[in-house]
XYZ file of C-alpha atoms in Angstrom:
637
model
C 34.126 -15.124 -113.331
C 37.344 -15.516 -115.329
C 37.387 -18.748 -117.279
C 39.945 -20.491 -119.453
C 37.933 -19.387 -122.491
C 38.494 -15.713 -121.610
C 42.152 -16.251 -120.711
C 42.983 -17.963 -123.985
C 41.982 -15.059 -126.311
C 43.879 -12.597 -124.079
C 46.985 -14.772 -124.219
C 46.676 -15.121 -127.988
C 46.216 -11.366 -128.382
C 49.326 -10.720 -126.249
C 51.323 -13.053 -128.509
C 50.074 -11.251 -131.643
C 50.844 -7.795 -130.212
C 54.288 -8.786 -128.924
C 55.336 -10.399 -132.185
C 54.019 -7.522 -134.285
C 55.857 -4.899 -132.197
C 59.099 -6.853 -132.592
C 58.483 -7.190 -136.311
C 57.752 -3.477 -136.881
C 60.801 -2.433 -134.842
C 63.166 -5.047 -136.287
C 65.830 -2.531 -137.357
C 65.965 -0.239 -134.323
C 64.099 -1.878 -131.413
C 63.030 1.601 -130.284
C 59.562 3.050 -129.833
C 58.215 5.249 -132.644
C 54.857 6.690 -133.801
C 54.525 3.817 -136.277
C 54.136 1.481 -133.285
C 51.010 3.358 -132.194
C 49.518 2.939 -135.660
C 50.240 -0.793 -135.446
C 48.533 -1.055 -132.057
C 45.458 0.887 -133.221
C 45.039 -1.607 -136.078
C 44.420 -4.407 -133.560
C 41.274 -2.671 -132.337
C 41.630 -3.593 -128.660
C 42.047 -0.103 -127.137
C 38.756 -0.258 -125.215
C 39.427 -3.725 -123.801
C 43.057 -3.344 -122.801
C 43.908 -4.579 -119.290
C 46.980 -4.558 -117.009
C 47.332 -8.332 -117.366
C 47.415 -7.962 -121.172
C 50.085 -5.253 -120.903
C 52.112 -7.498 -118.587
C 51.783 -10.469 -120.969
C 53.067 -8.405 -123.886
C 56.016 -6.943 -121.982
C 56.961 -10.245 -120.356
C 58.247 -12.176 -122.254
C 58.210 -10.398 -125.645
C 59.712 -7.006 -124.709
C 61.796 -8.008 -121.687
C 65.096 -7.340 -123.483
C 63.876 -4.249 -125.343
C 63.308 -1.574 -122.708
C 62.492 1.210 -125.200
C 59.674 -0.824 -126.742
C 58.433 -1.953 -123.340
C 58.367 1.578 -121.923
C 56.762 2.941 -125.080
C 54.029 0.305 -124.965
C 53.545 0.858 -121.221
C 53.135 4.626 -121.699
C 50.859 4.142 -124.724
C 48.602 1.857 -122.690
C 48.316 4.486 -119.933
C 46.840 6.952 -122.476
C 44.007 4.655 -123.573
C 40.443 5.537 -122.500
C 39.365 4.062 -119.181
C 42.696 2.313 -118.581
C 45.019 2.561 -115.573
C 48.060 0.503 -114.625
C 48.124 -1.709 -111.561
C 50.634 -3.875 -109.685
C 50.733 -6.522 -112.437
C 51.712 -4.172 -115.266
C 54.169 -2.251 -113.054
C 55.830 -5.530 -112.116
C 56.514 -6.346 -115.786
C 57.890 -2.908 -116.684
C 60.130 -2.772 -113.593
C 61.434 -6.222 -114.512
C 62.319 -5.054 -118.028
C 63.972 -1.842 -116.858
C 65.988 -3.647 -114.189
C 67.313 -6.178 -116.725
C 68.603 -3.330 -118.914
C 69.786 -1.296 -115.891
C 67.591 1.696 -116.746
C 67.652 3.069 -113.215
C 66.632 6.642 -114.098
C 63.489 5.337 -115.786
C 62.809 3.110 -112.767
C 63.102 6.108 -110.431
C 60.713 8.135 -112.596
C 58.144 5.332 -112.674
C 58.388 4.772 -108.940
C 57.709 8.480 -108.322
C 54.650 8.034 -110.531
C 53.531 5.107 -108.357
C 53.843 7.221 -105.223
C 52.100 10.253 -106.737
C 49.160 8.200 -108.002
C 49.036 6.198 -104.736
C 49.166 2.889 -106.576
C 49.432 -0.057 -104.203
C 52.016 -2.518 -105.469
C 52.247 -6.134 -104.417
C 55.007 -6.999 -101.930
C 56.733 -9.109 -104.610
C 57.065 -6.017 -106.832
C 58.704 -4.009 -104.061
C 60.986 -6.946 -103.288
C 62.141 -7.408 -106.881
C 62.609 -3.652 -107.262
C 64.808 -3.465 -104.143
C 66.899 -6.428 -105.332
C 67.346 -4.865 -108.781
C 68.467 -1.546 -107.293
C 70.921 -3.293 -104.973
C 72.460 -5.157 -107.909
C 72.751 -1.810 -109.678
C 74.541 -0.307 -106.639
C 71.608 1.999 -105.891
C 71.266 1.269 -102.179
C 69.855 4.703 -101.333
C 67.076 4.356 -103.926
C 66.375 0.836 -102.625
C 65.957 2.288 -99.131
C 63.310 4.733 -100.380
C 61.446 1.868 -102.075
C 61.479 -0.060 -98.794
C 60.198 2.993 -96.917
C 57.304 3.304 -99.344
C 56.511 -0.410 -99.101
C 56.431 -0.364 -95.313
C 54.350 2.834 -95.264
C 51.666 1.079 -97.331
C 51.538 -1.824 -94.882
C 53.409 -4.312 -97.053
C 55.561 -6.966 -95.396
C 59.019 -7.246 -96.940
C 60.964 -10.421 -96.215
C 63.712 -9.980 -93.637
C 66.357 -11.399 -96.019
C 65.726 -8.456 -98.369
C 66.029 -6.023 -95.450
C 69.281 -7.628 -94.317
C 70.762 -7.381 -97.829
C 69.762 -3.722 -97.908
C 71.268 -3.115 -94.467
C 74.568 -4.626 -95.626
C 74.501 -2.586 -98.841
C 73.755 0.740 -97.129
C 76.551 0.126 -94.633
C 79.057 -1.024 -97.237
C 78.289 1.843 -99.648
C 78.763 4.484 -96.946
C 75.129 5.448 -96.284
C 75.583 5.130 -92.519
C 72.604 7.344 -91.604
C 70.227 5.286 -93.751
C 71.766 2.065 -92.405
C 71.156 3.291 -88.843
C 67.518 4.132 -89.666
C 66.931 0.730 -91.229
C 68.615 -1.077 -88.322
C 66.372 0.710 -85.817
C 63.260 0.100 -87.942
C 64.020 -3.625 -88.263
C 64.390 -3.988 -84.500
C 61.208 -2.018 -83.827
C 59.225 -4.196 -86.227
C 60.771 -7.400 -84.900
C 62.350 -8.278 -88.265
C 65.063 -10.917 -87.724
C 68.665 -9.871 -88.311
C 71.059 -12.368 -89.862
C 74.844 -12.743 -89.963
C 75.122 -10.962 -93.326
C 73.129 -7.839 -92.455
C 74.162 -7.452 -88.830
C 77.741 -8.573 -89.508
C 78.449 -5.919 -92.145
C 76.606 -3.289 -90.093
C 78.371 -3.982 -86.774
C 81.763 -4.328 -88.502
C 81.410 -0.693 -89.516
C 79.480 0.603 -86.496
C 82.131 -0.664 -84.042
C 84.827 1.595 -85.476
C 83.250 4.770 -84.108
C 81.313 3.495 -81.090
C 82.112 3.222 -77.402
C 82.964 -0.352 -76.400
C 80.301 -0.465 -73.664
C 77.632 0.718 -76.103
C 78.930 -1.760 -78.672
C 78.827 -4.754 -76.326
C 75.370 -3.815 -75.036
C 74.014 -3.604 -78.586
C 75.593 -6.886 -79.689
C 74.270 -8.634 -76.584
C 70.719 -7.416 -77.199
C 70.769 -8.435 -80.858
C 72.304 -11.834 -80.130
C 69.639 -12.628 -77.522
C 66.789 -12.023 -79.940
C 68.493 -13.493 -83.051
C 69.831 -16.947 -82.181
C 70.666 -17.724 -85.813
C 73.435 -15.096 -85.945
C 76.899 -16.674 -85.922
C 78.629 -15.242 -82.840
C 82.170 -16.193 -83.828
C 81.851 -14.413 -87.195
C 80.397 -11.329 -85.468
C 83.351 -11.357 -83.023
C 85.843 -11.559 -85.896
C 84.184 -8.675 -87.780
C 84.157 -6.476 -84.671
C 87.787 -7.178 -83.757
C 88.871 -6.721 -87.367
C 87.004 -3.405 -87.563
C 88.574 -2.117 -84.333
C 92.093 -3.110 -85.369
C 91.650 -1.494 -88.797
C 91.060 1.875 -87.121
C 94.011 1.433 -84.716
C 91.888 0.415 -81.701
C 93.723 -2.837 -81.041
C 93.770 -2.182 -77.264
C 89.973 -1.913 -77.250
C 89.839 -5.130 -79.254
C 92.107 -6.772 -76.669
C 89.979 -5.657 -73.702
C 86.632 -6.864 -75.109
C 87.780 -10.402 -75.946
C 86.373 -11.815 -72.706
C 83.173 -9.738 -72.893
C 82.466 -11.086 -76.371
C 82.677 -14.626 -75.017
C 80.144 -13.727 -72.327
C 77.547 -12.592 -74.883
C 77.798 -15.781 -76.946
C 80.252 -14.363 -79.518
C 83.211 -16.655 -78.910
C 86.366 -15.413 -80.682
C 88.007 -18.175 -82.721
C 91.691 -18.593 -83.546
C 91.413 -16.166 -86.467
C 89.993 -13.428 -84.237
C 92.895 -13.786 -81.774
C 95.371 -13.717 -84.652
C 93.946 -10.415 -85.930
C 94.752 -8.727 -82.600
C 98.155 -10.425 -82.292
C 99.175 -9.192 -85.758
C 97.916 -5.680 -84.968
C 100.177 -5.638 -81.886
C 103.138 -6.658 -84.061
C 102.528 -3.604 -86.266
C 102.366 -1.260 -83.254
C 105.300 -2.910 -81.485
C 103.268 -4.073 -78.464
C 104.998 -7.444 -78.249
C 104.108 -8.148 -74.605
C 100.397 -7.737 -75.331
C 100.859 -9.988 -78.358
C 102.187 -12.778 -76.150
C 99.231 -12.381 -73.792
C 96.813 -12.654 -76.730
C 98.509 -15.790 -78.015
C 98.267 -17.385 -74.552
C 94.566 -16.565 -74.420
C 94.189 -18.036 -77.878
C 95.698 -21.353 -76.777
C 93.587 -21.418 -73.614
C 90.232 -19.999 -74.721
C 90.163 -19.853 -78.509
C 88.093 -22.207 -80.609
C 88.980 -23.563 -84.024
C 87.205 -21.658 -86.837
C 84.476 -23.640 -88.540
C 85.347 -23.460 -92.228
C 81.768 -24.335 -93.215
C 80.446 -21.236 -91.388
C 82.918 -18.927 -93.081
C 82.254 -20.653 -96.375
C 78.539 -19.823 -96.160
C 79.226 -16.275 -94.991
C 81.671 -15.516 -97.831
C 79.251 -16.955 -100.387
C 76.459 -14.786 -98.940
C 78.701 -11.711 -99.234
C 79.577 -12.531 -102.846
C 75.922 -13.185 -103.695
C 74.979 -9.810 -102.179
C 77.808 -8.110 -104.131
C 79.563 -7.124 -100.892
C 82.901 -7.942 -102.502
C 85.106 -5.721 -100.342
C 83.846 -7.427 -97.189
C 84.225 -10.870 -98.788
C 87.791 -9.997 -99.721
C 88.650 -8.805 -96.190
C 87.270 -11.927 -94.495
C 89.053 -14.176 -96.989
C 92.321 -12.281 -96.493
C 92.123 -12.979 -92.752
C 91.723 -16.686 -93.517
C 94.442 -16.822 -96.171
C 96.997 -14.708 -94.307
C 96.769 -17.073 -91.319
C 96.851 -20.153 -93.547
C 93.509 -21.315 -92.142
C 91.409 -23.874 -94.065
C 89.376 -22.565 -96.996
C 87.631 -24.622 -99.668
C 88.915 -24.406 -103.216
C 85.515 -23.548 -104.656
C 85.421 -20.533 -102.318
C 88.835 -19.427 -103.549
C 87.563 -19.930 -107.091
C 84.544 -17.727 -106.387
C 86.717 -15.084 -104.706
C 89.232 -14.909 -107.554
C 86.521 -14.338 -110.133
C 84.385 -11.888 -108.164
C 86.925 -9.884 -106.131
C 88.985 -9.156 -109.252
C 86.225 -6.704 -110.248
C 86.979 -4.425 -107.267
C 90.527 -5.374 -106.200
C 92.566 -7.264 -108.807
C 95.673 -7.277 -106.599
C 93.864 -9.236 -103.882
C 92.355 -11.578 -106.471
C 95.851 -12.430 -107.730
C 96.857 -13.001 -104.096
C 94.018 -15.523 -103.702
C 95.121 -17.203 -106.931
C 98.700 -17.529 -105.662
C 97.464 -18.963 -102.356
C 95.264 -21.457 -104.170
C 98.006 -22.647 -106.525
C 101.022 -22.509 -104.207
C 99.496 -23.416 -100.826
C 96.795 -25.880 -101.826
C 98.195 -27.153 -105.112
C 94.778 -26.664 -106.753
C 94.054 -24.814 -109.985
C 91.231 -22.379 -110.861
C 88.410 -23.205 -113.248
C 88.864 -21.856 -116.765
C 85.807 -19.613 -116.281
C 87.385 -18.129 -113.144
C 90.644 -17.398 -114.961
C 88.641 -15.738 -117.721
C 86.976 -13.389 -115.211
C 90.296 -12.610 -113.528
C 92.002 -11.949 -116.864
C 89.175 -9.705 -118.051
C 89.295 -7.605 -114.888
C 93.095 -7.367 -114.900
C 92.915 -6.036 -118.474
C 90.146 -3.622 -117.494
C 92.268 -2.279 -114.633
C 95.368 -2.086 -116.882
C 97.248 -4.653 -114.769
C 99.298 -6.295 -117.526
C 102.201 -7.147 -115.204
C 99.852 -8.930 -112.794
C 98.347 -10.832 -115.707
C 101.733 -12.128 -116.823
C 102.727 -13.110 -113.276
C 99.458 -14.975 -112.817
C 100.027 -16.853 -116.071
C 103.613 -17.676 -115.034
C 102.415 -19.194 -111.741
C 99.799 -21.267 -113.549
C 102.216 -22.276 -116.293
C 104.668 -23.600 -113.700
C 101.916 -26.002 -112.568
C 101.087 -27.182 -116.092
C 97.799 -25.309 -116.324
C 98.081 -24.468 -120.021
C 97.968 -28.023 -121.314
C 94.772 -27.804 -123.366
C 93.729 -25.704 -126.388
C 91.026 -23.849 -124.405
C 93.381 -22.576 -121.691
C 96.105 -21.719 -124.223
C 93.628 -19.756 -126.320
C 92.380 -17.861 -123.271
C 95.920 -16.868 -122.294
C 96.854 -15.660 -125.782
C 93.655 -13.678 -126.310
C 93.992 -11.820 -122.984
C 97.712 -11.170 -123.483
C 96.715 -9.495 -126.740
C 93.974 -7.472 -125.025
C 96.541 -6.335 -122.464
C 98.844 -5.194 -125.286
C 101.497 -7.808 -124.398
C 102.261 -8.722 -128.004
C 105.638 -10.405 -127.511
C 104.317 -12.591 -124.705
C 101.254 -13.445 -126.785
C 103.429 -14.343 -129.782
C 105.616 -16.587 -127.601
C 102.520 -18.249 -126.129
C 101.235 -18.924 -129.658
C 104.421 -20.766 -130.585
C 104.390 -22.688 -127.301
C 100.858 -23.739 -128.137
C 102.007 -25.021 -131.525
C 104.905 -26.902 -129.906
C 102.347 -28.754 -127.769
C 100.683 -29.962 -130.951
C 97.693 -27.611 -130.854
C 96.586 -25.692 -133.957
C 95.718 -22.055 -133.184
C 92.474 -21.016 -134.833
C 91.942 -17.886 -136.884
C 90.600 -15.898 -133.902
C 93.966 -16.176 -132.109
C 95.890 -15.026 -135.168
C 93.419 -12.169 -135.562
C 93.890 -11.138 -131.913
C 97.675 -11.090 -132.336
C 97.541 -9.209 -135.631
C 95.202 -6.614 -134.107
C 97.480 -6.253 -131.064
C 100.472 -5.765 -133.387
C 98.617 -3.092 -135.346
C 97.622 -1.239 -132.167
C 101.284 -1.326 -131.043
C 102.426 0.011 -134.452
C 104.204 -3.295 -135.135
C 103.330 -3.592 -138.827
C 106.116 -5.973 -139.842
C 105.230 -8.581 -137.178
C 101.588 -8.284 -138.248
C 102.575 -9.069 -141.842
C 104.744 -11.925 -140.620
C 101.744 -13.410 -138.824
C 99.761 -13.132 -142.047
C 102.453 -15.114 -143.856
C 102.506 -17.635 -141.018
C 98.758 -18.157 -141.344
C 99.216 -18.850 -145.035
C 102.004 -21.381 -144.402
C 100.044 -23.102 -141.604
C 96.965 -23.372 -143.790
C 94.860 -21.246 -141.407
C 92.116 -19.619 -143.479
C 91.803 -15.857 -143.071
C 88.342 -14.441 -142.407
C 86.707 -11.025 -142.680
C 88.246 -9.853 -139.383
C 91.767 -10.707 -140.580
C 91.377 -8.610 -143.724
C 89.521 -5.873 -141.864
C 92.299 -5.310 -139.318
C 95.168 -5.405 -141.820
C 93.539 -3.336 -144.558
C 92.505 -0.663 -142.061
C 95.992 -0.391 -140.555
C 97.871 -0.534 -143.872
C 95.594 2.165 -145.286
C 96.219 4.374 -142.243
C 99.978 3.917 -142.672
C 99.881 4.860 -146.356
C 100.610 1.353 -147.640
C 97.661 1.542 -150.011
C 99.133 -0.751 -152.690
C 99.407 -3.501 -150.068
C 95.855 -2.755 -148.905
C 94.573 -3.053 -152.467
C 96.418 -6.359 -152.910
C 94.707 -7.758 -149.808
C 91.370 -6.411 -151.019
C 91.737 -8.239 -154.342
C 92.801 -11.402 -152.537
C 89.757 -11.430 -150.271
C 87.487 -11.025 -153.290
C 89.225 -13.963 -154.962
C 88.672 -16.032 -151.802
C 84.960 -15.197 -151.843
C 85.057 -13.163 -148.624
C 82.613 -10.267 -148.780
C 84.109 -6.905 -147.647
C 82.228 -4.855 -145.057
C 81.716 -1.110 -144.783
C 84.885 -0.616 -142.695
C 87.070 -2.142 -145.418
C 85.552 0.014 -148.141
C 85.853 3.232 -146.133
C 89.413 2.450 -144.955
C 90.559 1.751 -148.504
C 88.876 4.801 -150.002
C 90.269 7.060 -147.267
C 93.823 5.774 -147.834
C 93.579 5.983 -151.617
C 92.209 9.543 -151.522
C 95.078 10.615 -149.261
C 97.534 9.074 -151.719
C 95.749 10.760 -154.660
C 94.955 7.407 -156.259
C 91.482 8.525 -157.205
C 90.937 6.026 -160.020
C 91.683 3.160 -157.658
C 89.354 4.675 -155.066
C 86.608 4.948 -157.683
C 87.160 1.328 -158.700
C 86.821 0.179 -155.063
C 83.620 2.174 -154.728
C 82.200 0.648 -157.921
C 82.850 -2.827 -156.556
C 80.928 -1.780 -153.422
C 78.043 -0.610 -155.632
C 77.979 -3.959 -157.427
C 77.841 -5.958 -154.190
C 75.679 -3.974 -151.763
C 73.864 -0.810 -152.750
C 72.733 -0.129 -149.155
C 76.335 -0.103 -147.897
C 77.375 1.880 -150.978
C 74.980 4.723 -150.078
C 76.752 5.128 -146.729
C 80.218 4.707 -148.248
C 79.420 7.389 -150.852
C 79.244 10.066 -148.140
C 82.630 8.926 -146.804
C 84.026 9.025 -150.341
C 82.793 12.592 -150.871
C 84.172 13.727 -147.508
C 87.587 12.231 -148.244
C 87.726 13.742 -151.717
C 86.868 17.155 -150.300
C 89.216 16.918 -147.312
C 92.047 16.313 -149.771
C 91.025 19.245 -151.985
C 89.393 17.214 -154.778
C 86.139 19.198 -154.885
C 85.725 18.935 -158.661
C 86.170 15.153 -158.575
C 83.586 14.896 -155.782
C 81.121 16.922 -157.833
C 81.798 14.748 -160.882
C 81.232 11.584 -158.826
C 77.801 12.762 -157.700
C 76.779 13.543 -161.297
C 76.659 9.828 -162.071
C 73.063 8.796 -162.612
C 72.861 6.291 -159.732
C 73.882 8.971 -157.182
C 71.504 11.656 -158.385
C 68.862 11.060 -155.689
C 71.361 10.826 -152.794
C 70.550 14.240 -151.323
C 72.696 13.621 -148.232
C 75.843 13.252 -150.339
C 75.036 16.468 -152.256
C 74.581 18.331 -148.956
C 77.939 17.033 -147.696
C 79.683 18.228 -150.850
C 78.044 21.663 -150.750
C 78.864 22.129 -147.060
C 82.508 21.171 -147.727
C 82.860 23.618 -150.596
C 81.208 26.324 -148.474
C 83.672 25.735 -145.630
C 86.518 25.920 -148.150
C 85.060 29.128 -149.703
C 84.871 27.324 -153.085
C 81.653 29.129 -154.017
C 82.097 28.690 -157.783
C 82.267 24.866 -157.594
C 79.194 24.786 -155.337
C 77.239 27.121 -157.588
C 78.055 25.061 -160.696
C 77.024 21.875 -158.921
C 73.728 23.392 -157.812
C 73.017 24.706 -161.342
C 73.549 21.201 -162.671
C 71.120 19.726 -160.102
C 68.530 22.354 -161.036
C 68.867 21.435 -164.690
C 68.625 17.643 -164.331
C 66.327 17.321 -161.278
C 64.688 20.595 -160.173
C 62.591 18.774 -157.555
C 65.709 18.093 -155.475
C 66.763 21.741 -155.137
C 64.313 22.622 -152.337
C 65.193 19.492 -150.282
C 68.947 20.056 -150.652
C 68.682 23.768 -149.788
C 66.566 23.010 -146.698
C 68.993 20.328 -145.462
C 71.946 22.573 -146.211
C 70.443 25.498 -144.287
C 69.724 23.225 -141.326
C 73.317 21.973 -141.278
C 74.629 25.548 -141.371
C 72.551 26.470 -138.314
C 74.926 24.369 -136.219
C 78.029 25.765 -137.946
C 80.644 27.455 -135.748
C 80.838 30.312 -138.282
C 77.464 30.589 -140.046
C 78.184 34.108 -141.377
C 81.037 32.777 -143.517
C 78.640 30.755 -145.655
C 76.006 33.478 -146.239
C 77.512 34.458 -149.620
C 77.337 30.832 -150.658
C 73.648 30.556 -149.693
C 72.843 33.729 -151.619
C 74.678 32.393 -154.663
C 72.701 29.164 -154.493
C 69.398 31.033 -154.191
C 70.112 32.830 -157.456
C 71.057 29.735 -159.474
């Protein structure tokens, strides 16, 4: 019998293990042999259990998939231990959070091979994770395995999978799942059947289609018939079968799928495109006589279900039918559509935004505009971004610091520097003080657009406005000025940041040293490096290699050798290897030989390590034969 007294030590042990693994891996968060040594020191190898493994992984390693998988695999190797549903649940949860789908596939194959029976909840969560990761085919295989082991999977999960398989083009798998659900008596809902039939109707005979819809509707009363009718008619008209759509209007009514006004409008508009104006008039008459008003609450729920299931294309198409006919749609639905649909179709998302602002007079939430802006930038739709901002600006949207800041930052990300600069000054006119992050975004955008003078002007403006520069400000400007050869200006900024008490980072040191070496200002470069040594020896060790590379790439091999002869760099074998490889590539055998002789004189113990590392680096050289004379010369030093 398991008691609270036995549970408590296990829970405490899980806490100790989880915390220790995080502590040991603090720098890399990846599994390594040292982790195994740590685990052995706990002395619990013979009492390890799946529940203990699960308690360590969840919550301690949930966001560190490498550690979680390493611990999971280590546990499997312990004497007398084997994983079960509990431990698999925790590792699948971790891998799904980090979207490690290849690892999930490999583990699931392991489950099948070892005939491990997982709990239905594990299969369910695994299917949902794969669907979110757009792996509908893999999700189908998981469902097949679950059903083959006698597990019952909730019909909502099956319906989401049916919609995903259909939407993602896996029509054969969708057909198999549809048949299996009907055979097992699993209820179909409007989401699953709606997406499926909206695709199926495009290639099916109308009699077969109507028979199938009638059968499904009889056994699934919860399915919304009007939405099903709209999806069928929309699907037929999209593949130029508007006459078929016209002829089945009455039949759909007879099987409890009453077409609403939107469904009639779809056919009428299709007839306009094909020039069948007489048929259009007939449809409109039928609409007035037989059509029913669309229930906005039904479409609201359906669109939200589509968005939740990541069926964004279908959500967009249904919403476009509503918007194009100026039918009622709630503003929160438009808000949800703008943010989500912009990921797959930014043009349509902007269309929804325009409809919302112009037709309803409402404005999107700031979070929604952020999503839209991000996706427009990702799709390189700068013109759309500006037009969207113009529409919103005309309605007074940018009247608060938060919205102004969002607009400026995304204009900069889109490379629209002039518009961003204008927006900054408009913000100031409204009495808002831009913070340093906005100035930084504009300066960075200027630098990317090769607009150095405006970037400097912004710097001066920050100074006048009393906006304090931070590390990012100096980082961006020093890097760009160094690249452009304006090293004196870079050095001036470097001195200024030191005076202000702002600590330079590795990028600033390397940018400065690279620019100074190119400009043959080696004393200045050495002075910058010495300041790095004074402030952070760990960073300096990495910067030293960059310094050596830049000296060598500009032909200053002797200076690089002299730099490494300073006492504090003696033990930095990596930097010596870099120098020797550079001189070998440049056929400067004499400089390399002298440097190696000096190392042998002052620290003979380093010679073997340097030679081994050097030989290893030459193995990957594109022309290893060219450095053989150099190796021989080194061997005889």
